[in-house]
PDB file of C-alpha atoms in Angstrom:
ATOM      1  CA  LYS A1010       0.000   0.000   0.000  1.00 43.00           C
ATOM      2  CA  SER A1011       1.065   3.572  -0.555  1.00 43.00           C
ATOM      3  CA  ASN A1012       1.975   5.873   2.258  1.00 45.00           C
ATOM      4  CA  SER A1013      -1.091   7.839   3.346  1.00 43.00           C
ATOM      5  CA  PHE A1014       0.972  10.978   4.074  1.00 38.00           C
ATOM      6  CA  CYS A1015       2.373  11.030   0.510  1.00 38.00           C
ATOM      7  CA  THR A1016      -1.105  10.476  -0.891  1.00 37.00           C
ATOM      8  CA  LEU A1017      -2.388  13.373   1.192  1.00 36.00           C
ATOM      9  CA  LEU A1018       0.369  15.660  -0.088  1.00 36.00           C
ATOM     10  CA  VAL A1019      -0.293  14.780  -3.718  1.00 36.00           C
ATOM     11  CA  SER A1020      -4.072  15.051  -3.516  1.00 34.00           C
ATOM     12  CA  SER A1021      -4.310  18.228  -1.437  1.00 34.00           C
ATOM     13  CA  LYS A1022      -5.170  21.435  -3.251  1.00 36.00           C
ATOM     14  CA  THR A1023      -3.308  24.510  -2.075  1.00 36.00           C
ATOM     15  CA  THR A1024      -3.758  28.174  -2.837  1.00 42.00           C
ATOM     16  CA  MET A1025      -0.111  29.135  -2.629  1.00 52.00           C
ATOM     17  CA  ALA A1026       1.322  31.076  -5.542  1.00 52.00           C
ATOM     18  CA  ARG A1027       4.166  28.667  -6.045  1.00 50.00           C
ATOM     19  CA  HIS A1028       1.747  25.775  -6.672  1.00 56.00           C
ATOM     20  CA  GLN A1029      -0.246  27.466  -9.424  1.00 65.00           C
ATOM     21  CA  ARG A1030       1.291  27.612 -12.868  1.00 67.00           C
ATOM     22  CA  ASP A1031      -0.048  30.991 -13.957  1.00 71.00           C
ATOM     23  CA  LEU A1032       0.993  32.830 -10.768  1.00 78.00           C
ATOM     24  CA  TYR A1033       4.537  33.829  -9.921  1.00 80.00           C
ATOM     25  CA  LEU A1034       6.295  36.112  -7.457  1.00 83.00           C
ATOM     26  CA  CYS A1035       7.909  39.371  -8.601  1.00 86.00           C
ATOM     27  CA  ARG A1036      11.288  38.795  -6.842  1.00 89.00           C
ATOM     28  CA  ASN A1037      12.798  42.180  -7.793  1.00 91.00           C
ATOM     29  CA  LEU A1038      15.018  43.947  -5.281  1.00 92.00           C
ATOM     30  CA  ALA A1039      12.806  44.977  -2.378  1.00 90.00           C
ATOM     31  CA  GLY A1040      12.565  48.684  -1.626  1.00 89.00           C
ATOM     32  CA  GLU A1041      11.344  50.591   1.404  1.00 91.00           C
ATOM     33  CA  SER A1042       7.601  50.478   0.721  1.00 90.00           C
ATOM     34  CA  PRO A1043       5.608  48.141   2.956  1.00 91.00           C
ATOM     35  CA  GLY A1044       3.393  45.559   1.288  1.00 92.00           C
ATOM     36  CA  LEU A1045      -0.326  45.848   1.961  1.00 91.00           C
ATOM     37  CA  VAL A1046      -2.926  43.095   2.214  1.00 92.00           C
ATOM     38  CA  CYS A1047      -6.717  43.159   2.268  1.00 91.00           C
ATOM     39  CA  ASP A1048      -8.893  42.071   5.187  1.00 92.00           C
ATOM     40  CA  LYS A1049      -9.310  38.605   3.662  1.00 91.00           C
ATOM     41  CA  CYS A1050      -5.543  37.980   3.432  1.00 90.00           C
ATOM     42  CA  GLU A1051      -4.595  39.623   6.723  1.00 92.00           C
ATOM     43  CA  GLY A1052      -2.280  37.439   8.790  1.00 91.00           C
ATOM     44  CA  ARG A1053      -1.135  35.292   5.847  1.00 92.00           C
ATOM     45  CA  CYS A1054       2.553  34.950   5.071  1.00 92.00           C
ATOM     46  CA  PRO A1055       3.109  35.822   1.369  1.00 91.00           C
ATOM     47  CA  ILE A1056       5.704  33.063   0.965  1.00 91.00           C
ATOM     48  CA  CYS A1057       4.239  29.992   2.683  1.00 89.00           C
ATOM     49  CA  ASP A1058       0.586  31.041   3.308  1.00 88.00           C
ATOM     50  CA  SER A1059       0.746  30.182   7.006  1.00 88.00           C
ATOM     51  CA  HIS A1060      -1.301  32.089   9.568  1.00 88.00           C
ATOM     52  CA  ALA A1061       1.136  31.604  12.455  1.00 85.00           C
ATOM     53  CA  ASN A1062       3.585  33.936  14.216  1.00 88.00           C
ATOM     54  CA  PRO A1063       3.816  37.100  12.087  1.00 91.00           C
ATOM     55  CA  GLU A1064       7.241  38.608  12.622  1.00 91.00           C
ATOM     56  CA  GLY A1065       8.908  40.627   9.841  1.00 91.00           C
ATOM     57  CA  ILE A1066       7.176  43.302   7.796  1.00 94.00           C
ATOM     58  CA  VAL A1067       7.010  42.754   4.028  1.00 94.00           C
ATOM     59  CA  ARG A1068       8.853  45.212   1.766  1.00 94.00           C
ATOM     60  CA  ILE A1069       7.993  45.410  -1.936  1.00 92.00           C
ATOM     61  CA  CYS A1070       9.942  46.774  -4.907  1.00 91.00           C
ATOM     62  CA  ASP A1071       9.476  50.260  -6.319  1.00 90.00           C
ATOM     63  CA  ASP A1072       7.712  48.968  -9.457  1.00 88.00           C
ATOM     64  CA  CYS A1073       5.073  47.157  -7.402  1.00 85.00           C
ATOM     65  CA  ALA A1074       4.740  50.091  -4.982  1.00 85.00           C
ATOM     66  CA  PHE A1075       4.166  52.637  -7.749  1.00 83.00           C
ATOM     67  CA  ARG A1076       0.372  52.565  -7.424  1.00 64.00           C
ATOM     68  CA  GLN A1077       0.216  51.638  -3.745  1.00 68.00           C
ATOM     69  CA  THR A1078      -1.132  54.574  -1.764  1.00 60.00           C
ATOM     70  CA  ASP A1079      -2.513  54.812   1.741  1.00 53.00           C
ATOM     71  CA  ALA A1080      -6.055  55.465   0.519  1.00 56.00           C
ATOM     72  CA  SER A1081      -6.406  52.698  -2.068  1.00 62.00           C
ATOM     73  CA  GLY A1082      -3.793  50.056  -2.625  1.00 80.00           C
ATOM     74  CA  ARG A1083      -3.957  46.560  -4.042  1.00 86.00           C
ATOM     75  CA  CYS A1084      -3.387  43.438  -1.993  1.00 89.00           C
ATOM     76  CA  ILE A1085       0.005  41.880  -2.785  1.00 90.00           C
ATOM     77  CA  LEU A1086      -1.511  38.378  -2.618  1.00 88.00           C
ATOM     78  CA  CYS A1087      -4.934  38.502  -4.308  1.00 86.00           C
ATOM     79  CA  GLN A1088      -4.887  41.922  -6.080  1.00 84.00           C
ATOM     80  CA  ASN A1089      -8.032  42.977  -4.205  1.00 85.00           C
ATOM     81  CA  MET A1090      -8.687  46.721  -3.962  1.00 84.00           C
ATOM     82  CA  ARG A1091      -8.584  48.687  -0.693  1.00 82.00           C
ATOM     83  CA  ALA A1092      -5.727  46.885   0.982  1.00 87.00           C
ATOM     84  CA  ARG A1093      -5.085  48.668   4.259  1.00 88.00           C
ATOM     85  CA  ASN A1094      -3.250  46.191   6.480  1.00 91.00           C
ATOM     86  CA  PRO A1095       0.526  45.733   6.455  1.00 92.00           C
ATOM     87  CA  ALA A1096       1.759  42.293   5.397  1.00 94.00           C
ATOM     88  CA  TYR A1097       4.088  40.254   7.602  1.00 95.00           C
ATOM     89  CA  TYR A1098       6.381  37.273   7.060  1.00 95.00           C
ATOM     90  CA  CYS A1099       5.958  34.355   9.446  1.00 94.00           C
ATOM     91  CA  HIS A1100       8.628  33.423  11.982  1.00 94.00           C
ATOM     92  CA  GLU A1101       9.816  30.385   9.996  1.00 93.00           C
ATOM     93  CA  CYS A1102      10.338  32.345   6.766  1.00 93.00           C
ATOM     94  CA  VAL A1103      12.362  34.941   8.669  1.00 94.00           C
ATOM     95  CA  LEU A1104      14.508  32.197  10.232  1.00 94.00           C
ATOM     96  CA  LEU A1105      15.075  30.563   6.839  1.00 93.00           C
ATOM     97  CA  GLU A1106      15.814  34.027   5.344  1.00 92.00           C
ATOM     98  CA  ARG A1107      13.093  33.720   2.731  1.00 92.00           C
ATOM     99  CA  ASP A1108      12.226  37.337   3.457  1.00 91.00           C
ATOM    100  CA  ARG A1109      15.475  38.361   1.723  1.00 92.00           C
ATOM    101  CA  ASP A1110      14.660  36.728  -1.630  1.00 91.00           C
ATOM    102  CA  GLY A1111      13.072  39.862  -3.077  1.00 92.00           C
ATOM    103  CA  CYS A1112       9.641  41.325  -3.649  1.00 92.00           C
ATOM    104  CA  PRO A1113       6.934  38.756  -2.747  1.00 91.00           C
ATOM    105  CA  ARG A1114       4.099  40.348  -4.729  1.00 89.00           C
ATOM    106  CA  VAL A1115       2.094  37.773  -6.684  1.00 85.00           C
ATOM    107  CA  LYS A1116       1.835  38.432 -10.421  1.00 83.00           C
ATOM    108  CA  ASN A1117      -0.332  36.686 -12.991  1.00 76.00           C
ATOM    109  CA  VAL A1118       1.123  35.283 -16.207  1.00 63.00           C
ATOM    110  CA  SER A1119      -2.187  34.390 -17.848  1.00 66.00           C
ATOM    111  CA  THR A1120      -3.224  38.030 -18.265  1.00 62.00           C
ATOM    112  CA  GLN A1121       0.129  38.792 -19.901  1.00 59.00           C
ATOM    113  CA  ARG A1122      -0.312  35.856 -22.266  1.00 62.00           C
ATOM    114  CA  ARG A1123      -3.845  36.947 -23.129  1.00 64.00           C
ATOM    115  CA  ASP A1124      -2.776  40.546 -23.732  1.00 63.00           C
ATOM    116  CA  SER A1125       0.122  39.500 -25.959  1.00 64.00           C
ATOM    117  CA  HIS A1126      -2.187  37.180 -27.930  1.00 64.00           C
ATOM    118  CA  VAL A1127      -4.681  40.007 -28.475  1.00 68.00           C
ATOM    119  CA  ALA A1128      -1.886  42.372 -29.523  1.00 69.00           C
ATOM    120  CA  LYS A1129      -0.572  39.827 -32.046  1.00 70.00           C
ATOM    121  CA  ALA A1130      -4.059  39.131 -33.404  1.00 72.00           C
ATOM    122  CA  LYS A1131      -4.793  42.840 -33.762  1.00 69.00           C
ATOM    123  CA  PHE A1132      -1.824  43.545 -36.016  1.00 67.00           C
ATOM    124  CA  MET A1133      -1.791  40.345 -38.079  1.00 62.00           C
ATOM    125  CA  PRO A1134      -3.102  40.802 -41.626  1.00 62.00           C
ATOM    126  CA  THR A1135      -6.069  38.700 -42.619  1.00 61.00           C
ATOM    127  CA  ALA A1136      -5.882  36.577 -45.757  1.00 60.00           C
ATOM    128  CA  THR A1137      -8.874  37.180 -48.046  1.00 57.00           C
TER     129      THR A1137
END
């Protein structure tokens, strides 16, 4: 028989960015701007999605912080509007120095693929 723990790991569905093919992390050099999260994502670590022991504040790069303002910012995890709460790394990610890997803002590849496909289709001549 197979190991039940391995079966559980394979069959479990997670919402972490690193387990979804169309989502990726920015990973540019982090600046001084704090990352903001919405009320739904408050308390979640942006690296491992745990809700335990928030310790270090999240810093995002200048490109991702360009449109972040105090009044209306976007959540760095789910892109929801009106993110007001500061994001924190969990204790384990700080110990493993995952907080030094760069900007943890989640970006979406599928919208970039769709936009590039539309741009190519717009300028391609039609054969008649």
